[in-house]
Tab-separated table of C-alpha atoms and ligand atoms in Angstrom:
chain	number	residue	atom	x	y	z
Y	228	MET	CA	143.845	211.146	17.115
Y	229	PRO	CA	145.025	213.256	14.131
Y	230	SER	CA	144.493	216.995	14.491
Y	231	SER	CA	142.485	219.237	12.193
Y	232	ARG	CA	144.659	222.195	13.236
Y	233	ILE	CA	147.484	222.748	10.758
Y	234	PRO	CA	149.075	226.096	11.612
Y	235	GLY	CA	150.551	227.914	8.627
Y	236	PHE	CA	148.756	225.702	6.080
Y	237	TYR	CA	147.449	228.765	4.286
Y	238	ASN	CA	150.924	230.168	3.683
Y	239	LEU	CA	152.442	226.983	2.257
Y	240	PRO	CA	152.845	226.522	-1.496
Y	241	LEU	CA	150.209	224.181	-2.929
Y	242	SER	CA	152.824	221.518	-3.600
Y	243	GLU	CA	153.722	221.296	0.102
Y	244	ARG	CA	150.190	221.286	1.458
Y	245	LEU	CA	149.566	217.657	0.532
Y	246	GLU	CA	152.595	216.620	2.580
Y	247	LYS	CA	151.281	218.526	5.592
Y	248	LEU	CA	147.871	216.951	5.062
Y	249	SER	CA	149.479	213.546	4.960
Y	250	GLU	CA	151.290	214.242	8.260
Y	251	ALA	CA	148.165	215.591	9.924
Y	252	SER	CA	145.795	212.877	8.730
Y	253	GLY	CA	148.086	209.871	8.953
Y	254	LEU	CA	147.193	208.958	5.348
Y	255	SER	CA	149.990	208.324	2.857
Y	256	LEU	CA	150.729	210.711	-0.011
Y	257	ASP	CA	149.617	207.973	-2.351
Y	258	GLU	CA	146.258	207.716	-0.625
Y	259	LEU	CA	145.779	211.471	-0.902
Y	260	ALA	CA	147.065	211.831	-4.482
Y	261	SER	CA	143.561	211.486	-5.921
Y	262	LEU	CA	142.713	214.874	-4.421
Y	263	GLN	CA	145.095	216.378	-6.979
Y	264	ASN	CA	144.613	217.050	-10.626
Y	265	PRO	CA	145.881	214.041	-12.656
Y	266	GLN	CA	147.950	216.199	-14.996
Y	267	ARG	CA	149.628	217.942	-12.088
Y	268	SER	CA	150.051	215.287	-9.475
Y	269	GLU	CA	153.730	214.629	-8.840
Y	270	ILE	CA	152.760	211.639	-6.760
Y	271	ASN	CA	150.484	209.723	-9.034
Y	272	ALA	CA	149.908	210.767	-12.623
Y	273	SER	CA	146.724	208.705	-12.830
Y	274	ALA	CA	145.226	210.380	-9.743
Y	275	GLY	CA	141.844	212.051	-10.042
Y	276	LEU	CA	139.057	211.161	-12.433
Y	277	THR	CA	140.295	209.655	-15.686
Y	278	ASP	CA	138.596	210.123	-19.054
Y	279	GLU	CA	137.756	206.453	-19.045
Y	280	GLN	CA	136.007	206.666	-15.690
Y	281	ALA	CA	134.180	209.807	-16.819
Y	282	ASP	CA	133.040	207.989	-19.930
Y	283	HIS	CA	131.370	205.365	-17.766
Y	284	MET	CA	129.687	207.980	-15.595
Y	285	VAL	CA	127.838	210.122	-18.138
Y	286	GLU	CA	126.828	210.002	-21.769
Y	287	ASN	CA	128.703	211.793	-24.557
Y	288	ALA	CA	131.679	212.452	-22.267
Y	289	VAL	CA	134.458	214.478	-23.869
Y	290	GLY	CA	136.495	215.165	-20.751
Y	291	THR	CA	136.371	216.199	-17.118
Y	292	PHE	CA	135.912	219.576	-15.424
Y	293	SER	CA	138.108	220.686	-12.523
Y	294	LEU	CA	137.254	222.866	-9.552
Y	295	PRO	CA	139.493	223.907	-6.658
Y	296	LEU	CA	139.619	221.505	-3.710
Y	297	GLY	CA	140.566	223.135	-0.400
Y	298	ILE	CA	140.781	221.719	3.104
Y	299	GLY	CA	138.485	222.994	5.840
Y	300	LEU	CA	140.649	223.076	8.970
Y	301	ASN	CA	139.996	223.173	12.727
Y	302	PHE	CA	136.815	221.103	12.724
Y	303	ILE	CA	135.875	219.014	15.732
Y	304	VAL	CA	132.620	217.116	15.194
Y	305	ASN	CA	131.205	215.123	18.102
Y	306	GLY	CA	134.608	215.235	19.758
Y	307	ARG	CA	136.469	213.990	16.685
Y	308	GLU	CA	139.032	216.061	14.770
Y	309	VAL	CA	138.104	216.174	11.088
Y	310	LEU	CA	139.965	217.527	8.061
Y	311	VAL	CA	137.261	218.471	5.583
Y	312	PRO	CA	137.730	218.444	1.794
Y	313	MET	CA	135.724	221.216	0.144
Y	314	VAL	CA	135.197	221.655	-3.599
Y	315	ILE	CA	134.154	225.187	-4.496
Y	316	GLU	CA	134.942	227.921	-6.995
Y	317	GLU	CA	134.104	230.832	-4.661
Y	318	PRO	CA	136.891	232.546	-2.700
Y	319	SER	CA	136.593	232.986	1.092
Y	320	VAL	CA	134.395	229.935	1.728
Y	321	VAL	CA	137.150	227.528	2.821
Y	322	ALA	CA	138.882	230.230	4.858
Y	323	GLY	CA	135.601	231.383	6.434
Y	324	ALA	CA	134.529	227.883	7.463
Y	325	SER	CA	138.003	227.076	8.830
Y	326	PHE	CA	138.144	230.272	10.844
Y	327	MET	CA	134.693	229.758	12.357
Y	328	ALA	CA	135.550	226.135	13.167
Y	329	LYS	CA	138.536	227.535	15.065
Y	330	LEU	CA	136.247	229.823	17.079
Y	331	ALA	CA	133.905	226.891	17.783
Y	332	ARG	CA	136.798	224.668	18.933
Y	333	ALA	CA	137.253	226.737	22.063
Y	334	ALA	CA	133.899	225.376	23.310
Y	335	GLY	CA	134.396	221.831	21.987
Y	336	GLY	CA	133.452	222.240	18.308
Y	337	PHE	CA	130.236	220.965	16.781
Y	338	THR	CA	127.691	218.548	18.217
Y	339	VAL	CA	125.603	216.634	15.710
Y	340	THR	CA	122.739	214.172	15.722
Y	341	THR	CA	120.916	212.448	12.888
Y	342	THR	CA	117.587	210.682	12.525
Y	343	PRO	CA	117.585	207.166	10.986
Y	344	PRO	CA	118.427	207.229	7.251
Y	345	GLU	CA	114.819	206.961	6.104
Y	346	MET	CA	113.918	208.124	2.617
Y	347	ILE	CA	110.448	208.557	1.162
Y	348	GLY	CA	109.359	206.910	-2.080
Y	349	GLN	CA	106.182	208.281	-3.653
Y	350	MET	CA	103.544	206.470	-5.683
Y	351	GLN	CA	100.899	208.634	-7.345
Y	352	VAL	CA	97.706	206.601	-7.644
Y	353	LEU	CA	95.196	207.909	-10.181
Y	354	GLU	CA	91.764	206.768	-11.423
Y	355	ILE	CA	90.394	205.713	-8.047
Y	356	ASN	CA	86.650	206.108	-7.623
Y	357	ASP	CA	86.510	206.095	-3.855
Y	358	LEU	CA	89.694	207.576	-2.358
Y	359	LYS	CA	88.698	206.933	1.270
Y	360	ALA	CA	87.872	203.280	0.560
Y	361	ALA	CA	91.209	202.830	-1.243
Y	362	TRP	CA	92.924	204.386	1.752
Y	363	VAL	CA	91.247	201.896	4.105
Y	364	GLN	CA	92.172	198.981	1.834
Y	365	LEU	CA	95.817	200.054	1.640
Y	366	LEU	CA	96.016	200.304	5.410
Y	367	ALA	CA	94.443	196.860	5.730
Y	368	HIS	CA	97.221	195.491	3.465
Y	369	LYS	CA	100.001	197.552	4.999
Y	370	ASP	CA	101.923	194.671	6.613
Y	371	GLU	CA	101.765	192.653	3.416
Y	372	LEU	CA	103.012	195.590	1.306
Y	373	LEU	CA	105.789	196.356	3.775
Y	374	SER	CA	107.019	192.800	3.866
Y	375	GLU	CA	107.010	192.705	0.058
Y	376	ALA	CA	108.958	195.963	-0.099
Y	377	ASP	CA	111.330	194.654	2.538
Y	378	SER	CA	112.282	191.619	0.482
Y	379	ILE	CA	113.144	193.662	-2.642
Y	380	ASP	CA	116.702	194.491	-1.575
Y	381	PRO	CA	118.185	191.574	0.398
Y	382	ILE	CA	121.583	193.282	0.757
Y	383	LEU	CA	120.040	196.383	2.302
Y	384	LYS	CA	117.945	194.170	4.558
Y	385	LYS	CA	121.026	192.264	5.684
Y	386	LEU	CA	122.646	195.581	6.591
Y	387	GLY	CA	119.659	196.476	8.767
Y	388	GLY	CA	117.763	198.644	6.256
Y	389	GLY	CA	114.505	198.098	4.409
Y	390	ALA	CA	110.845	199.090	4.475
Y	391	ARG	CA	109.744	200.884	7.634
Y	392	ASP	CA	106.301	202.324	7.069
Y	393	LEU	CA	103.578	203.165	4.594
Y	394	GLU	CA	101.785	206.515	4.665
Y	395	ILE	CA	98.709	207.289	2.609
Y	396	ARG	CA	97.852	210.864	1.629
Y	397	ILE	CA	94.954	212.305	-0.315
Y	398	ILE	CA	95.852	215.290	-2.518
Y	399	GLU	CA	92.643	217.302	-2.775
Y	400	ASP	CA	93.192	220.261	-5.022
Y	401	SER	CA	95.601	219.414	-7.822
Y	402	PRO	CA	95.056	220.737	-11.375
Y	403	ILE	CA	93.747	217.272	-12.334
Y	404	GLY	CA	91.557	216.899	-9.252
Y	405	SER	CA	91.995	214.594	-6.262
Y	406	PHE	CA	94.196	211.543	-6.139
Y	407	LEU	CA	95.973	209.298	-3.691
Y	408	VAL	CA	99.663	209.278	-2.817
Y	409	VAL	CA	101.382	206.356	-1.130
Y	410	HIS	CA	104.629	207.055	0.721
Y	411	LEU	CA	106.949	204.134	1.200
Y	412	ILE	CA	109.334	204.873	4.052
Y	413	TYR	CA	112.575	203.050	3.382
Y	414	ASP	CA	115.674	202.857	5.544
Y	415	VAL	CA	118.583	203.065	3.103
Y	416	ARG	CA	121.434	202.807	5.638
Y	417	ASP	CA	124.654	204.231	4.139
Y	418	ALA	CA	123.337	204.802	0.624
Y	419	MET	CA	121.898	208.036	-0.720
Y	420	GLY	CA	118.978	205.772	-1.434
Y	421	ALA	CA	117.492	206.938	-4.733
Y	422	ASN	CA	118.117	203.638	-6.512
Y	423	ALA	CA	116.868	201.455	-3.657
Y	424	VAL	CA	113.726	203.543	-3.154
Y	425	ASN	CA	112.890	203.911	-6.853
Y	426	THR	CA	113.301	200.162	-7.362
Y	427	ALA	CA	111.096	199.388	-4.359
Y	428	CYS	CA	108.359	201.762	-5.574
Y	429	GLU	CA	108.404	200.335	-9.096
Y	430	LYS	CA	108.175	196.782	-7.781
Y	431	LEU	CA	105.418	197.563	-5.296
Y	432	ALA	CA	103.249	199.509	-7.746
Y	433	PRO	CA	101.342	196.539	-9.310
Y	434	HIS	CA	100.301	195.374	-5.846
Y	435	VAL	CA	99.128	198.890	-4.950
Y	436	GLU	CA	97.089	198.959	-8.182
Y	437	GLN	CA	95.563	195.611	-7.344
Y	438	ILE	CA	94.544	196.751	-3.854
Y	439	THR	CA	93.216	200.167	-4.865
Y	440	GLY	CA	91.823	199.409	-8.321
Y	441	GLY	CA	93.643	202.568	-9.462
Y	442	ARG	CA	96.565	203.256	-11.774
Y	443	VAL	CA	99.977	203.960	-10.280
Y	444	HIS	CA	101.484	206.756	-12.323
Y	445	LEU	CA	104.728	208.182	-10.852
Y	446	ARG	CA	106.988	205.987	-8.726
Y	447	ILE	CA	109.879	208.062	-7.490
Y	448	LEU	CA	111.889	209.171	-4.476
Y	449	SER	CA	111.009	212.480	-2.795
Y	450	ASN	CA	113.921	214.865	-2.322
Y	451	LEU	CA	112.116	216.451	0.594
Y	452	ALA	CA	113.925	214.004	2.856
Y	453	ASP	CA	112.318	215.307	6.038
Y	454	ARG	CA	112.685	211.969	7.804
Y	455	ARG	CA	116.438	211.957	7.237
Y	456	LEU	CA	117.490	215.028	9.160
Y	457	VAL	CA	120.747	216.216	10.600
Y	458	LYS	CA	121.119	218.709	13.436
Y	459	ALA	CA	124.379	220.510	14.143
Y	460	SER	CA	124.965	222.949	16.968
Y	461	CYS	CA	127.851	224.975	18.335
Y	462	THR	CA	128.652	227.515	21.003
Y	463	ILE	CA	131.013	230.410	20.392
Y	464	LEU	CA	132.468	231.840	23.561
Y	465	LEU	CA	131.955	235.563	23.854
Y	466	LYS	CA	135.713	236.195	24.072
Y	467	GLU	CA	136.224	234.468	20.717
Y	468	LEU	CA	133.915	236.942	19.017
Y	469	PHE	CA	135.949	240.066	19.762
Y	470	PHE	CA	137.835	241.256	16.730
Y	471	LYS	CA	139.818	244.067	15.199
Y	472	ASN	CA	139.609	244.546	11.465
Y	473	ALA	CA	142.349	245.544	9.039
Y	474	ASP	CA	141.529	249.246	9.563
Y	475	GLY	CA	142.001	248.903	13.343
Y	476	ARG	CA	138.275	249.101	14.096
Y	477	THR	CA	137.297	246.925	17.052
Y	478	PHE	CA	134.093	245.006	17.722
Y	479	THR	CA	133.325	243.679	21.198
Y	480	GLY	CA	132.092	240.119	21.681
Y	481	GLU	CA	128.653	241.426	22.685
Y	482	GLN	CA	128.458	243.629	19.573
Y	483	VAL	CA	129.359	240.759	17.269
Y	484	ARG	CA	127.034	238.285	19.040
Y	485	ASP	CA	124.057	240.648	18.989
Y	486	GLY	CA	124.797	241.661	15.413
Y	487	ILE	CA	124.725	237.999	14.369
Y	488	ILE	CA	121.426	237.404	16.185
Y	489	GLU	CA	119.911	240.490	14.512
Y	490	ALA	CA	121.127	239.261	11.118
Y	491	TRP	CA	119.577	235.835	11.749
Y	492	ALA	CA	116.269	237.462	12.821
Y	493	PHE	CA	116.136	239.153	9.409
Y	494	ALA	CA	116.471	235.773	7.641
Y	495	SER	CA	114.001	234.166	10.017
Y	496	ALA	CA	111.317	236.721	9.131
Y	497	ASP	CA	111.990	237.551	5.470
Y	498	PRO	CA	112.175	235.054	2.575
Y	499	TYR	CA	114.259	237.474	0.462
Y	500	ARG	CA	116.961	237.481	3.111
Y	501	ALA	CA	116.425	233.810	4.029
Y	502	ALA	CA	117.287	232.746	0.456
Y	503	THR	CA	120.688	234.482	0.712
Y	504	HIS	CA	121.261	233.355	4.297
Y	505	ASN	CA	120.592	229.738	3.290
Y	506	LYS	CA	122.770	230.172	0.201
Y	507	GLY	CA	125.613	230.929	2.601
Y	508	ILE	CA	124.876	227.694	4.477
Y	509	MET	CA	124.829	225.800	1.189
Y	510	ASN	CA	128.233	227.288	0.270
Y	511	GLY	CA	129.651	225.057	2.998
Y	512	VAL	CA	127.249	222.149	2.577
Y	513	ASP	CA	127.599	221.776	-1.196
Y	514	ALA	CA	131.383	222.042	-1.082
Y	515	VAL	CA	131.605	218.857	1.003
Y	516	VAL	CA	128.729	217.157	-0.809
Y	517	ILE	CA	130.540	217.678	-4.120
Y	518	ALA	CA	133.932	216.614	-2.718
Y	519	THR	CA	132.402	213.293	-1.686
Y	520	GLY	CA	130.744	212.630	-5.054
Y	521	ASN	CA	127.236	213.083	-3.669
Y	522	ASP	CA	124.217	214.531	-5.466
Y	523	TRP	CA	124.236	218.215	-4.542
Y	524	ARG	CA	121.039	218.943	-6.484
Y	525	ALA	CA	119.211	216.509	-4.218
Y	526	ILE	CA	120.639	218.233	-1.148
Y	527	GLU	CA	119.751	221.692	-2.489
Y	528	ALA	CA	116.186	220.617	-3.369
Y	529	GLY	CA	115.695	219.036	0.063
Y	530	ALA	CA	117.157	222.017	1.912
Y	531	HIS	CA	114.991	224.655	0.269
Y	532	ALA	CA	111.796	222.581	0.397
Y	533	PHE	CA	112.479	221.968	4.102
Y	534	ALA	CA	113.077	225.697	4.643
Y	535	ALA	CA	109.558	226.322	3.301
Y	536	ARG	CA	107.865	223.505	5.227
Y	537	GLY	CA	105.871	225.864	7.465
Y	538	GLY	CA	104.290	227.600	4.463
Y	539	ARG	CA	106.819	230.441	4.430
Y	540	TYR	CA	110.443	230.113	3.348
Y	541	THR	CA	112.716	230.776	6.321
Y	542	SER	CA	116.218	230.334	7.718
Y	543	LEU	CA	117.581	226.809	8.105
Y	544	SER	CA	119.690	227.934	11.056
Y	545	THR	CA	118.946	229.584	14.394
Y	546	TRP	CA	121.268	231.882	16.353
Y	547	GLY	CA	120.818	232.973	19.972
Y	548	LYS	CA	122.706	233.214	23.262
Y	549	ASP	CA	123.066	230.897	26.226
Y	550	GLY	CA	122.867	231.687	29.953
Y	551	ASN	CA	126.495	232.826	29.973
Y	552	GLY	CA	126.006	235.228	27.112
Y	553	ASN	CA	127.830	233.030	24.587
Y	554	LEU	CA	126.593	232.804	21.016
Y	555	THR	CA	124.752	229.583	20.160
Y	556	GLY	CA	123.992	228.284	16.676
Y	557	ARG	CA	121.906	225.418	15.385
Y	558	LEU	CA	121.256	224.067	11.913
Y	559	GLU	CA	118.626	221.483	11.024
Y	560	MET	CA	118.125	220.218	7.492
Y	561	PRO	CA	117.594	217.063	5.406
Y	562	MET	CA	120.855	215.368	4.482
Y	563	ALA	CA	120.446	212.524	1.997
Y	564	VAL	CA	124.095	211.669	1.403
Y	565	GLY	CA	125.661	208.263	0.948
Y	566	ILE	CA	129.075	206.699	1.266
Y	567	VAL	CA	128.292	203.648	-0.875
Y	568	GLY	CA	127.163	203.547	-4.478
Y	569	GLY	CA	127.237	206.109	-7.252
Y	570	ALA	CA	130.132	208.499	-7.705
Y	571	THR	CA	131.145	208.143	-4.043
Y	572	LYS	CA	132.651	204.781	-4.944
Y	573	VAL	CA	133.733	205.526	-8.526
Y	574	HIS	CA	135.344	208.958	-8.359
Y	575	PRO	CA	138.900	208.555	-6.991
Y	576	ALA	CA	138.879	212.011	-5.378
Y	577	ALA	CA	135.547	211.280	-3.650
Y	578	LYS	CA	136.984	208.061	-2.255
Y	579	ALA	CA	140.068	209.912	-1.003
Y	580	ALA	CA	137.837	212.637	0.475
Y	581	LEU	CA	135.845	210.093	2.499
Y	582	LYS	CA	139.062	208.479	3.662
Y	583	LEU	CA	140.513	211.814	4.712
Y	584	MET	CA	137.471	212.520	6.897
Y	585	GLY	CA	137.593	208.995	8.275
Y	586	VAL	CA	133.821	208.623	7.991
Y	587	GLU	CA	132.410	205.150	8.366
Y	588	THR	CA	128.700	205.874	8.045
Y	589	ALA	CA	126.540	208.190	5.957
Y	590	ALA	CA	125.243	209.669	9.227
Y	591	GLU	CA	128.772	210.689	10.214
Y	592	LEU	CA	129.243	212.350	6.838
Y	593	ALA	CA	125.901	214.146	7.231
Y	594	GLY	CA	127.051	215.509	10.598
Y	595	ILE	CA	130.300	216.865	9.169
Y	596	ILE	CA	128.476	218.487	6.251
Y	597	ALA	CA	125.977	220.197	8.562
Y	598	SER	CA	128.822	221.441	10.780
Y	599	VAL	CA	130.524	223.009	7.764
Y	600	GLY	CA	127.187	224.571	6.728
Y	601	LEU	CA	126.751	226.088	10.174
Y	602	ALA	CA	130.356	227.320	10.257
Y	603	GLN	CA	129.949	228.897	6.839
Y	604	ASN	CA	126.703	230.580	7.891
Y	605	LEU	CA	128.501	232.018	10.918
Y	606	ALA	CA	131.365	233.304	8.764
Y	607	ALA	CA	128.929	235.182	6.523
Y	608	LEU	CA	126.834	236.597	9.388
Y	609	ARG	CA	129.903	237.680	11.349
Y	610	ALA	CA	131.260	239.549	8.350
Y	611	LEU	CA	127.895	241.047	7.412
Y	612	ALA	CA	127.146	242.111	10.977
Y	613	THR	CA	130.479	243.886	11.381
Y	614	GLU	CA	132.725	245.225	8.629
Y	615	GLY	CA	130.629	243.975	5.687
Y	616	ILE	CA	131.308	241.128	3.308
Y	617	GLN	CA	133.516	242.984	0.819
Y	618	GLN	CA	136.400	243.639	3.199
Y	619	GLY	CA	137.230	239.934	3.508
Y	620	HIS	CA	136.567	239.294	-0.156
Y	621	MET	CA	138.774	242.175	-1.205
Y	622	THR	CA	142.190	240.486	-1.189
Y	623	LEU	CA	140.977	237.277	-2.787
Y	624	HIS	CA	138.985	239.171	-5.363
Y	625	ALA	CA	142.002	241.411	-5.959
Y	626	ARG	CA	144.120	238.340	-6.699
Y	627	GLN	CA	141.664	237.186	-9.340
Y	628	VAL	CA	141.609	240.651	-10.915
Y	629	ALA	CA	145.429	240.730	-10.848
Y	630	ILE	CA	145.554	237.387	-12.688
Y	631	ALA	CA	142.981	238.625	-15.196
Y	632	ALA	CA	145.223	241.675	-15.818
Y	633	GLY	CA	148.113	239.347	-16.683
Y	634	ALA	CA	150.011	239.159	-13.370
Y	635	VAL	CA	152.011	235.979	-12.833
Y	636	GLY	CA	154.008	234.521	-9.924
Y	637	ASP	CA	154.927	237.075	-7.247
Y	638	GLN	CA	153.302	239.856	-9.259
Y	639	ILE	CA	149.868	238.491	-8.312
Y	640	GLU	CA	150.342	239.164	-4.580
Y	641	GLU	CA	152.005	242.529	-5.178
Y	642	VAL	CA	149.305	243.837	-7.495
Y	643	ALA	CA	146.531	242.436	-5.269
Y	644	ALA	CA	148.001	243.879	-2.073
Y	645	GLN	CA	148.336	247.337	-3.589
Y	646	MET	CA	144.780	247.335	-4.960
Y	647	ALA	CA	143.406	246.116	-1.608
Y	648	ALA	CA	145.335	248.843	0.231
Y	649	GLU	CA	143.954	251.448	-2.176
Y	650	LYS	CA	140.469	249.851	-1.912
Y	651	THR	CA	140.313	250.028	-5.701
Y	652	VAL	CA	139.987	246.572	-7.184
Y	653	ARG	CA	139.629	247.151	-10.910
Y	654	ILE	CA	141.240	245.619	-13.962
Y	655	ASP	CA	142.456	249.007	-15.281
Y	656	ARG	CA	144.185	249.751	-11.965
Y	657	ALA	CA	145.676	246.230	-11.894
Y	658	GLU	CA	147.110	246.811	-15.374
Y	659	GLU	CA	148.601	250.152	-14.303
Y	660	ILE	CA	150.249	248.633	-11.217
Y	661	LEU	CA	151.499	245.719	-13.289
Y	662	ASN	CA	153.067	248.080	-15.847
Y	663	ILE	CA	154.896	249.958	-13.075
Y	664	LEU	CA	156.122	246.658	-11.609
Y	665	LYS	CA	157.382	245.514	-14.995
Y	666	LYS	CA	159.425	248.695	-15.396
Q	65	LIG	C1	127.790	234.605	-0.657
Q	65	LIG	O1	128.188	233.494	-1.445
Q	65	LIG	C2	127.030	234.147	0.570
Q	65	LIG	C3	126.471	235.265	1.445
Q	65	LIG	O2	125.678	236.150	0.658
Q	65	LIG	C4	125.658	234.623	2.536
Q	65	LIG	C5	124.871	235.599	3.386
Q	65	LIG	O3	124.530	236.700	2.914
Q	65	LIG	O4	124.541	235.190	4.527
Q	65	LIG	C6	127.583	236.110	2.018
């Protein structure tokens, strides 16, 4: 089994990292070349998304837009070593997730489970005189409607997917009064499912109108995918939590563990904090969702709606301790990602990303994404509960300021290191240090 541990990866020049990744993953350099920028790839100059492909993906295309792609290291998910591609513009996220995955490894990594890949398609039925009677009629025709919906996508059916259930809801107090909503529950297997579900709803609508005597208005997937959930959990051994920061200050395992639980309690009870706490989770989640060409807006919408499902917006994760005093973490959220269809199959880098992770089902991908989300949440809480978030950000931020001040090559590290040591990360100071270096 390839290993997700690549010691020294961080210190290698970018050009050598792909070789290391190739060694660690068992994939050839050619297979991984699509993770690189086409203009820069020494391996394959047509790697990455071409203008032509982009032109087929969106309207009015004039080019493509690049973001950094880093590799999340150290992940073990359900006993399997996984190298995780992460696309993100924010410093510290890839390092934070990798470091927390290393802490989690000591107790076996992440354990994940998923529900069946069932999505919800909604039909809004208006102009019904007797809502209860329409409800009864729809239930009486449920089997018929389900078998019709089931036959709409023969390929999905052959793969074991298709219509699973029909739920009828009455919305009482909308701005236009009461109406009926039909939920078509559709198993979409390894697809994200929007196309399959939207098609099924559009095809089923005339039959629903005929049964109810109403008018089907909207026919669209719900992004609150609360029947397609992923759960990830991990245990961090107390001894792994001890740490000494750059100033020599030490934090015991108990201090860090309790600090993390206190930080989580804040997010659990307060929506203002929960929004930021969940944003930290989404830093990890979105990075993998984007790397695999999936629809991150759908994942964001589902996550935040799910976080508010009890009537008050709260934390998506839970932190506590087990009987041995170790830290335990759990994340539960909707995860409507696919590995077939859409950009996952068109974007060369997304295809390479899926290959690198060795995922064979959408459920496996969902589990990896949730593990990265949980790891990222832990990285943020650990920093916040101890030395504060800025300490870790300092060096990376300093590098960006150094570049903005005009530093190039080795100057970047030198200027950044000096500013970090002085705890003064400002463009004017970067310029001063740079001028001294130049002399
Ligand atoms: C920053 O991108 C994310 C954090 O704010 C998350 C958190 O506060 O938990 C650090």
